[in-house]
Short mmCIF file of C-alpha atoms in Angstrom, two decimals:
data_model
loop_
_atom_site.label_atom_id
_atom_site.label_comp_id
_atom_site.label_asym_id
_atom_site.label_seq_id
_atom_site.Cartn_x
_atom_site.Cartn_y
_atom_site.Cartn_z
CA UNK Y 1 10.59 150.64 14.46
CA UNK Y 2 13.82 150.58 16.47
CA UNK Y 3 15.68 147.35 15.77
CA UNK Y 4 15.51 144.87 19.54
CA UNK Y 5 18.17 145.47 21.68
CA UNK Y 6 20.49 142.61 23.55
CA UNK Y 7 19.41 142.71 27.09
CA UNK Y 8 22.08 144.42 29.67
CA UNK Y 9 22.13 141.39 32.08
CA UNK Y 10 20.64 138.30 31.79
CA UNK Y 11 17.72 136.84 33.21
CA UNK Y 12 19.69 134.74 35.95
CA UNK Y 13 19.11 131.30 35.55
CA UNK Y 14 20.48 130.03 38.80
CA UNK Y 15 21.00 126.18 38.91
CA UNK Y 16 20.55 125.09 42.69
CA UNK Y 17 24.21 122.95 44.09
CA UNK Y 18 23.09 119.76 45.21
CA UNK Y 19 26.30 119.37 47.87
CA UNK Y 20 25.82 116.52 50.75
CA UNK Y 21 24.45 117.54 53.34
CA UNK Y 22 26.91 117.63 56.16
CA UNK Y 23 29.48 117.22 53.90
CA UNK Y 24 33.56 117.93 55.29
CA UNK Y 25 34.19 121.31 54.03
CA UNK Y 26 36.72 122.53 51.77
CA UNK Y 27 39.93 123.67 52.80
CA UNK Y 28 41.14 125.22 48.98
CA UNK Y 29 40.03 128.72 48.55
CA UNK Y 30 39.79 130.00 52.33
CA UNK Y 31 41.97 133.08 53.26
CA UNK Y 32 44.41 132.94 56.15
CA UNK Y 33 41.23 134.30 58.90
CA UNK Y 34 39.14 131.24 57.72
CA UNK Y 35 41.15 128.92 57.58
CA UNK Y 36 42.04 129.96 61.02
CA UNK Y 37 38.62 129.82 62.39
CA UNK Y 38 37.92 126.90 60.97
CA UNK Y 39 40.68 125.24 62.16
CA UNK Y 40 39.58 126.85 65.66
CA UNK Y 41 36.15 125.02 64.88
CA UNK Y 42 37.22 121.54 64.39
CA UNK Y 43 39.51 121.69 67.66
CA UNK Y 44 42.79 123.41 67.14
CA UNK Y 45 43.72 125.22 70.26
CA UNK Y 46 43.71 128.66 69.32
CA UNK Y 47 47.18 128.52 71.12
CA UNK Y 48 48.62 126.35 68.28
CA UNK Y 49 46.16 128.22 65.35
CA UNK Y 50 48.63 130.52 64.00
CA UNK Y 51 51.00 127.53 63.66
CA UNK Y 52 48.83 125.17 62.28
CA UNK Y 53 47.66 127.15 59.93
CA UNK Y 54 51.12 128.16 58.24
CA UNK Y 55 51.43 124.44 58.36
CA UNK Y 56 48.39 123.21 56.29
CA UNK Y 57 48.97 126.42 53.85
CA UNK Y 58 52.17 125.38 52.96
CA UNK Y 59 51.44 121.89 52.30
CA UNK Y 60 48.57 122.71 50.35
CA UNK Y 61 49.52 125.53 48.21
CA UNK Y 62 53.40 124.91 48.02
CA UNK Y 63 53.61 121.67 47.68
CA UNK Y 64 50.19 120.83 46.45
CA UNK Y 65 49.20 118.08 48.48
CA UNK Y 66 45.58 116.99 48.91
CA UNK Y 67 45.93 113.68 51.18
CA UNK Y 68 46.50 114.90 55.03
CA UNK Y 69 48.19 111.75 55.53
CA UNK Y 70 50.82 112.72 53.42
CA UNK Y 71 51.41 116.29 56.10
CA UNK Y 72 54.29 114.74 57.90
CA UNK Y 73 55.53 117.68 60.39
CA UNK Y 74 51.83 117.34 62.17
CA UNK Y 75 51.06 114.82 64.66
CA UNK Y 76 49.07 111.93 63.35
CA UNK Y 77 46.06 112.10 65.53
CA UNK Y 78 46.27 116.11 64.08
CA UNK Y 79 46.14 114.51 60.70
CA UNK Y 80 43.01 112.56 61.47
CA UNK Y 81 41.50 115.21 63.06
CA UNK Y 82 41.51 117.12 60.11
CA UNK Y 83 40.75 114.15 58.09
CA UNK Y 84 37.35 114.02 60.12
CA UNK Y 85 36.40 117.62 59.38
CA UNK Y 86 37.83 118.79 56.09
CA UNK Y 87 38.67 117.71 52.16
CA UNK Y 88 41.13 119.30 50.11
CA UNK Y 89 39.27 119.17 46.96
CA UNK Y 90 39.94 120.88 43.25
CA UNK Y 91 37.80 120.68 40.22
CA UNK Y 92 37.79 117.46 37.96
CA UNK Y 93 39.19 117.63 34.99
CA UNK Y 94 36.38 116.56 32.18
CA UNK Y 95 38.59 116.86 28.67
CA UNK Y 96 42.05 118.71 27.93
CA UNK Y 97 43.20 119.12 24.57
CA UNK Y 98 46.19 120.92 23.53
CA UNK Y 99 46.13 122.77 20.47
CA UNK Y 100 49.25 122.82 17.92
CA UNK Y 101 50.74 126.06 19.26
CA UNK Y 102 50.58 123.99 22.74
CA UNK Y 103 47.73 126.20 24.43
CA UNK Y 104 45.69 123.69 26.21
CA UNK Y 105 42.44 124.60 27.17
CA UNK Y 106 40.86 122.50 29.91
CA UNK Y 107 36.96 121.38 30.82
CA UNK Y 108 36.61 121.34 34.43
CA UNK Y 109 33.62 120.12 36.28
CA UNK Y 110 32.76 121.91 39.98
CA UNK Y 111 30.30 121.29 42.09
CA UNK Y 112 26.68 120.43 40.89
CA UNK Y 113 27.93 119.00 37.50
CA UNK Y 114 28.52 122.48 35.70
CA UNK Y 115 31.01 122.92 33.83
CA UNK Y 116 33.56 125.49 32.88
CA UNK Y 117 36.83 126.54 30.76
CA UNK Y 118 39.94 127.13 31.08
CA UNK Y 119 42.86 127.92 29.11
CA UNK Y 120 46.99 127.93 29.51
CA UNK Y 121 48.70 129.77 26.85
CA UNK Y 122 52.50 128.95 26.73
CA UNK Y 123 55.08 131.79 25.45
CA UNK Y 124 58.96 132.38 25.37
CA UNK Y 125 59.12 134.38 28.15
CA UNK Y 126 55.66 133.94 30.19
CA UNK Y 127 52.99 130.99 30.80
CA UNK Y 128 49.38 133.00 31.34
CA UNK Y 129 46.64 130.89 32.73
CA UNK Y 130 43.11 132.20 31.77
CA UNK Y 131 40.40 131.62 34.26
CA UNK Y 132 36.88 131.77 34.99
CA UNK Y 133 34.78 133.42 37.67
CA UNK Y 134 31.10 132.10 36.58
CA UNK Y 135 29.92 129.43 34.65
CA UNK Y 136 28.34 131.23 31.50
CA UNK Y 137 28.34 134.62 32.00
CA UNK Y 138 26.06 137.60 33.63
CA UNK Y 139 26.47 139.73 29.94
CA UNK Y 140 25.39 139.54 26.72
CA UNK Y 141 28.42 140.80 24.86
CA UNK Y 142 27.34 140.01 21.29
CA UNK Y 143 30.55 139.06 19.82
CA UNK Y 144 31.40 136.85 22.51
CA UNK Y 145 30.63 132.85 22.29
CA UNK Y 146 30.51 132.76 25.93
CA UNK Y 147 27.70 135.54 26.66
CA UNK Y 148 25.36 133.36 24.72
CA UNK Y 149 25.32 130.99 27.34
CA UNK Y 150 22.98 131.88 30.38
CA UNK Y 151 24.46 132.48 33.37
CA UNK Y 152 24.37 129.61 35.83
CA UNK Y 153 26.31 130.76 39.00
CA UNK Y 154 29.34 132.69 40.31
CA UNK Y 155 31.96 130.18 41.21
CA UNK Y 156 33.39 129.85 44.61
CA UNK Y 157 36.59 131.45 45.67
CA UNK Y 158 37.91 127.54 46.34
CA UNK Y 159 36.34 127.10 42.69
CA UNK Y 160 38.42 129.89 41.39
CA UNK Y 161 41.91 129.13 43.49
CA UNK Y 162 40.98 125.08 42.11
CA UNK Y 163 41.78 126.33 38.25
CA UNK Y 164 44.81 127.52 39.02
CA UNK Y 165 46.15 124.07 41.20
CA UNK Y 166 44.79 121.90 38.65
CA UNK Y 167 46.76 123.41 35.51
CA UNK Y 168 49.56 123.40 37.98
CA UNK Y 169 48.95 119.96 38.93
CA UNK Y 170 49.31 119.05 35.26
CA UNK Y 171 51.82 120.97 33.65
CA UNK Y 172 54.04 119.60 36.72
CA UNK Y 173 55.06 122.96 38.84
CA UNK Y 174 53.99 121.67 42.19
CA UNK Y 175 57.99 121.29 43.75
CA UNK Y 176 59.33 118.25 44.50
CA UNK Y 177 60.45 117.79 48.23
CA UNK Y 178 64.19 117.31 48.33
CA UNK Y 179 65.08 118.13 44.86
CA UNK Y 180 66.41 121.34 43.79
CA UNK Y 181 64.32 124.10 43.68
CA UNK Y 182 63.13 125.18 40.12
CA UNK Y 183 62.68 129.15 39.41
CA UNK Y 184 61.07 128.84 36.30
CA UNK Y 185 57.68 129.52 36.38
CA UNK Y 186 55.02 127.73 34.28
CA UNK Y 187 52.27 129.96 35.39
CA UNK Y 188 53.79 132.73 35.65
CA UNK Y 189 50.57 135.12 34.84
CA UNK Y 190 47.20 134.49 35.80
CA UNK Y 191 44.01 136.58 34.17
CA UNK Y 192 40.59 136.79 35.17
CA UNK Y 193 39.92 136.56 31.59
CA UNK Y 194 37.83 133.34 30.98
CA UNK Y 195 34.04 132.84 31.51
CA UNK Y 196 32.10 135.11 33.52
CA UNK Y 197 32.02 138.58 34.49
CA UNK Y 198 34.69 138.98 37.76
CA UNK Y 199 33.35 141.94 39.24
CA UNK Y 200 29.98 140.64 39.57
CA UNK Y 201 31.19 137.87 41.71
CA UNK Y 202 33.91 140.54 43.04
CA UNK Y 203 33.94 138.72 47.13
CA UNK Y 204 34.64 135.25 45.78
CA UNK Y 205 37.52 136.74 43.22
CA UNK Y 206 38.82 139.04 46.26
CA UNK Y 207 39.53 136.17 48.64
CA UNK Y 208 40.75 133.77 45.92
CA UNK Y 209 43.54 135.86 44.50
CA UNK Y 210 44.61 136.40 48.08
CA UNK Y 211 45.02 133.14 48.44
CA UNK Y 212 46.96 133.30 44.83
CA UNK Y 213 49.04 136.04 45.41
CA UNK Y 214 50.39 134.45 49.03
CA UNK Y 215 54.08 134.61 49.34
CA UNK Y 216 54.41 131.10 51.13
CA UNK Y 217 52.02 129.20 48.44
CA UNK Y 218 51.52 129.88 44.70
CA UNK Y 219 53.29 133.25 45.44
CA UNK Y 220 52.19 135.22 42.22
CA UNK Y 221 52.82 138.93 42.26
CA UNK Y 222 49.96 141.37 42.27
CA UNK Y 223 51.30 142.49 38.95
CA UNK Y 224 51.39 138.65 37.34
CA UNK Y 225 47.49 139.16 37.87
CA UNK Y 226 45.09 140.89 35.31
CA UNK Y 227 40.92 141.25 35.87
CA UNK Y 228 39.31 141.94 32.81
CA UNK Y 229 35.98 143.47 33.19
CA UNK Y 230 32.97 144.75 30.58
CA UNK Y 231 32.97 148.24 33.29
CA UNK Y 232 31.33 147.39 36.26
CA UNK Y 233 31.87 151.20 37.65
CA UNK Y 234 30.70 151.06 41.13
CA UNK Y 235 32.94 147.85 41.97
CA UNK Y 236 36.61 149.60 39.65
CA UNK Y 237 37.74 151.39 42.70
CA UNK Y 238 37.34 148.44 45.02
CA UNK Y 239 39.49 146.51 42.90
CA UNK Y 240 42.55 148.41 43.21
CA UNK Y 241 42.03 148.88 46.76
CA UNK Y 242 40.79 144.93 48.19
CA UNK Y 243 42.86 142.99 45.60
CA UNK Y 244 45.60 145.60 44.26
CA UNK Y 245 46.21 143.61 40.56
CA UNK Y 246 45.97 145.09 37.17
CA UNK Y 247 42.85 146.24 35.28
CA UNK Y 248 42.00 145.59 31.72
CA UNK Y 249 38.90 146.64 30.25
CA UNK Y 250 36.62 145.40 27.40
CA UNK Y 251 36.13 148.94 25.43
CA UNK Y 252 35.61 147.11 21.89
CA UNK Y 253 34.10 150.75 20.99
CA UNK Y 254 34.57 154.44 20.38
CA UNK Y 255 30.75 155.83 20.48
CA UNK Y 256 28.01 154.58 22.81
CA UNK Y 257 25.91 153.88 20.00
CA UNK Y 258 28.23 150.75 18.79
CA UNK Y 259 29.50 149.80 22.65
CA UNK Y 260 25.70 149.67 23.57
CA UNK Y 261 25.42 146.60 20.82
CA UNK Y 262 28.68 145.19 21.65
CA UNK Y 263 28.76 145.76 25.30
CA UNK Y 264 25.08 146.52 26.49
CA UNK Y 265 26.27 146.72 30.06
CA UNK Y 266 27.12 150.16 28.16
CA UNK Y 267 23.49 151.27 28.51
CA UNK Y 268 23.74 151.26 32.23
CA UNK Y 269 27.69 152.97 32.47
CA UNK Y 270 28.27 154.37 29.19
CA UNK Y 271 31.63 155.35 28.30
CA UNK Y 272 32.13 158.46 29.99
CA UNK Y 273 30.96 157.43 33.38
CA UNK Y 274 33.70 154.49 32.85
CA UNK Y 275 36.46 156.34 31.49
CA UNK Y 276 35.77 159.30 35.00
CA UNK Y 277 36.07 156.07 36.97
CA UNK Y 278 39.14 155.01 35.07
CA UNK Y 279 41.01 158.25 35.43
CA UNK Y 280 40.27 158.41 39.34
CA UNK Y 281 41.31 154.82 39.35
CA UNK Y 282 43.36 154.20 42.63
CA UNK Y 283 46.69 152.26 41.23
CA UNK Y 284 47.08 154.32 38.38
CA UNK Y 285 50.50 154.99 37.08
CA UNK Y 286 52.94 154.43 33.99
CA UNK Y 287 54.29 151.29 35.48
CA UNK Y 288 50.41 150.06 36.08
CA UNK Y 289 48.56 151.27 33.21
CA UNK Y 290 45.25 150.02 32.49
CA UNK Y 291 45.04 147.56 29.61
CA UNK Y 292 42.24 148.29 26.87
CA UNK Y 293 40.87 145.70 25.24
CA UNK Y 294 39.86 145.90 21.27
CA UNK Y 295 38.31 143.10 19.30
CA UNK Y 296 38.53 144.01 15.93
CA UNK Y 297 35.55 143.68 14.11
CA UNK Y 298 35.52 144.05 10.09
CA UNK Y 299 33.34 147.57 9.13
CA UNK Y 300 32.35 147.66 13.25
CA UNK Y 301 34.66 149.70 14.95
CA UNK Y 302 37.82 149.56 12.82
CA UNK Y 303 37.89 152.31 10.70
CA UNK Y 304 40.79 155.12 11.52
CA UNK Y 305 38.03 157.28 12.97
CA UNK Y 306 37.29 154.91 15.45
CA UNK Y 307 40.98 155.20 16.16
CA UNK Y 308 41.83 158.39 15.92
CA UNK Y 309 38.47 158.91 18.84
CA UNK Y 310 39.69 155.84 20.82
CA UNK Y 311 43.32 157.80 21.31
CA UNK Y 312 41.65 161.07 22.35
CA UNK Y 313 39.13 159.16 24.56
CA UNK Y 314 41.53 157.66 26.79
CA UNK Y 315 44.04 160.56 26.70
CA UNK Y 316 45.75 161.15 30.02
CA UNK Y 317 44.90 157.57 31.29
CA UNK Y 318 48.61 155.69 31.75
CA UNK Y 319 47.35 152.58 28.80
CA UNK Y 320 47.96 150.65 26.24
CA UNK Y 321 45.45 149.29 23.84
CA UNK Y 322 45.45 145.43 23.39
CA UNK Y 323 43.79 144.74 19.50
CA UNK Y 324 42.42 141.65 19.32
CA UNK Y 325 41.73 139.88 15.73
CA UNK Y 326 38.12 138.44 16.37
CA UNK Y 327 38.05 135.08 17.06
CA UNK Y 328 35.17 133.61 15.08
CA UNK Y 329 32.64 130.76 16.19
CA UNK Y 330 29.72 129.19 14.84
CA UNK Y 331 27.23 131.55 14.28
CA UNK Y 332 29.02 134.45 15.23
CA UNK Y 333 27.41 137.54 13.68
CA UNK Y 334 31.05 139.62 13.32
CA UNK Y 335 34.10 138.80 11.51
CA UNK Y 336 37.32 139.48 11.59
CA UNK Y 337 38.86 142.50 10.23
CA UNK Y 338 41.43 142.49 7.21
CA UNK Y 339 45.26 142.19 8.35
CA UNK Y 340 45.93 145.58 6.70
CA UNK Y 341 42.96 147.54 8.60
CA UNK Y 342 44.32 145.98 12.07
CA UNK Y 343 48.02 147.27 11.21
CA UNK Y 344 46.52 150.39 9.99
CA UNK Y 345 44.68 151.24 13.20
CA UNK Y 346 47.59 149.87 15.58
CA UNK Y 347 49.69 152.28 13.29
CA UNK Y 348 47.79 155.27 14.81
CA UNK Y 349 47.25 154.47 18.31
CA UNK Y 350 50.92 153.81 18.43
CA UNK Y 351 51.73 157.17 16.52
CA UNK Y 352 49.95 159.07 19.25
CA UNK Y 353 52.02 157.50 22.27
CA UNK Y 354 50.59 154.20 23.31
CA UNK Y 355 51.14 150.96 23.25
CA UNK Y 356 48.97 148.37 20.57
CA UNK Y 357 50.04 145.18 20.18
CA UNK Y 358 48.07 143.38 18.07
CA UNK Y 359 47.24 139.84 19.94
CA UNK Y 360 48.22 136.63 18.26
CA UNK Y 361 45.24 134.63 17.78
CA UNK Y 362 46.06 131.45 19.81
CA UNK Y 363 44.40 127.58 20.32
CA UNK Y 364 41.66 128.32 17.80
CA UNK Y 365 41.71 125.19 16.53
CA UNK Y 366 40.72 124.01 19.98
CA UNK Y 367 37.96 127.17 20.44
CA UNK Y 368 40.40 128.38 23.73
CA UNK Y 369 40.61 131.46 22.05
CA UNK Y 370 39.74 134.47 23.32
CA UNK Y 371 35.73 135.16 23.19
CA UNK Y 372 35.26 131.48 21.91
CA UNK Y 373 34.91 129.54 25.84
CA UNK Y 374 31.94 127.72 26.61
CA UNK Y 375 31.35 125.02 28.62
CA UNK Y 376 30.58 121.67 26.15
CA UNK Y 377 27.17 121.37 28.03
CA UNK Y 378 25.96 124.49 27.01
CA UNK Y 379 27.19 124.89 23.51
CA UNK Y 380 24.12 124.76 21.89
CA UNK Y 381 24.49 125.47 18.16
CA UNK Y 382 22.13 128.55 17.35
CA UNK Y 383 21.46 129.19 13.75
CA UNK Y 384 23.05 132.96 12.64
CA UNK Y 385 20.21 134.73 12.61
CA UNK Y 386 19.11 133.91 15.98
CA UNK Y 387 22.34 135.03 17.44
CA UNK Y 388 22.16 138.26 15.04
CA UNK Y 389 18.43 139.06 16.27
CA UNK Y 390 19.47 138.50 20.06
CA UNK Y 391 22.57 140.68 20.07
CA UNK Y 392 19.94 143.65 17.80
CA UNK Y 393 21.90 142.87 14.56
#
């Protein structure tokens, strides 16, 4: 008898939005073209649309303003007007706690009551903001605390752009009118990185790191902006060509007889169909390599075999290979492998030409680590060996 096998995808449980009906709509999260037409909509002449919508773009996404009242250089029966059709609205925050290496991970709650995660991790020379495309997650990735929690929904691209204002709103980078301007940059790195799997909600992530990436609103460079993804092969390309940022990828494997358990999206693009789609991918070059992502899991896939195959795998692909010490949670079915086996296989990837930092766990005492997110509503405590017998352990 073979032993059961963690499904690819999950059985979708989709949670219906209860939104008012006829309720204003939601300015965050629109590109330029719809905020233009919907400006159009609600009575802009489309003489003045090109104007009015540099106008509300700037006050929302430089300055960070929500109240129209407060949008001075438009007319005050403008202001109402919008007032009448439109909100400026970004998730609630639910709980923040900062850990003692001051990453703060924060619960936000969207539309319909869910609920999802979100992370800032402060360093010396970079603040990266870790955010969420679904609440729970489409895969079943069986190391990962957040792929036991069902999927529930893709999030919206205002849902998406809404992470990013809020952790802005509260770490303080919104400018201040009048004062000097400040270079330094809080956020200066965003990755797609949190719950969810991006490239299955690729439309909503498209238009919201447009809005991101702006030059006259949160003005983040292409390359301050990494999606993560398990290998979704048919969307790789598009992502290079629609939203241009970088690419990491979830290997966590050298044979498809271990990525299949630890990434059973595997069964459907194993890892030479991902790696053909890597090589041919669009931006490829030594100044954007792809990022490969490693969790080190003790007597998994850490032995210098798996090493020495993960360096010839991905040989002639511009990379470097990000090891990440597993991040336990309760009930996980892994655990982390021993300081000296991590060092020992970083040793030989770096030997053969590539960089492998080794990631510094951070916020675990606050589970915002990485593979430990999941919204407090869902974080049902299964026993072990229900987790082992789901993920085929």
């Amino acid at each position: 008898m073979t032993a059961p096998q963690a499904p690819i995808t999950q059985d979708v449980l989709t949670i219906p939005r209860k939104l008012p009906e006829g309720g204003k709509a939601n300015l965050v999260g629109l590109t330029r073209d719809q905020l233009r037409t919907a400006l159009i909509a609600a009575g802009t002449p489309e003489k003045q649309a090109k104007m009015r919508v540099g106008q509300v773009w700037q006050w929302i996404y430089h300055w960070g303003v929500r109240d129209f009242a407060v949008m001075t250089n438009l007319a005050k029966d403008y202001r109402a007007l919008l007032a009448d059709h439109f909100v400026v609205e970004v998730p609630e925050v639910v709980t923040r706690q900062i850990s003692a290496d001051g990453t703060r991970k924060y619960l936000m709650r969207i539309a319909g009551g869910h609920e999802i995660e979100v992370v800032y991790i402060p360093e010396e020379t970079r603040g990266t903001l870790c955010i969420s495309s679904q609440v729970g997650c489409t895969l079943t990735c069986s190391f990962c605390h957040t792929g036991t929690q069902k999927l529930v929904r893709n999030l919206t691209a205002a849902e998406i752009v809404g992470q990013v204002m809020v952790a802005r709103d509260d770490l303080g980078e919104w400018p201040v009118p009048g004062e000097p301007k400040n270079e330094t940059r809080l956020i200066s790195n965003v990755v797609l990185m949190g719950m969810g799997e991006p490239l299955y909600n690729f439309d909503n992530v498209r238009d919201a790191m447009k809005v991101v990436m702006d030059g006259e609103g949160i003005s983040l460079s292409r390359r301050r902006i990494t999606l993560s993804t398990s290998g979704i092969v048919p969307e790789i390309a598009k992502t290079a060509e629609e939203i241009g940022c970088l690419l990491a990828v979830s290997f966590h494997a050298t044979t498809d007889e271990v990525r299949d358990r630890l990434v059973p999206v595997n069964k459907k693009w194993n890892i030479e169909t991902l790696l053909a789609a890597l090589r041919d991918y669009p931006r490829l070059s030594n100044s954007e390599r792809i990022t490969f992502e490693y969790v080190m899991l003790k007597d998994v896939n850490d032995s210098d075999a798996d090493a020495k195959r993960l360096v010839k795998l991905i040989q002639g692909i511009p990379a470097k290979i990000n090891l990440i010490p597993f991040n336990e949670w309760p009930g996980a079915p892994y655990q982390r492998s021993d300081w000296e086996r991590i060092e020992a296989f970083a040793d030989i990837i770096y030997k053969a030409g590539y960089a492998s930092p080794i990631r510094t766990p951070r916020g675990e005492d606050i589970m915002a680590a990485c593979g430990q997110l999941k919204s407090a509503t869902e974080r049902a405590r299964k026993s072990r060996a229900e987790i082992a017998a789901e993920a085929g352990l």
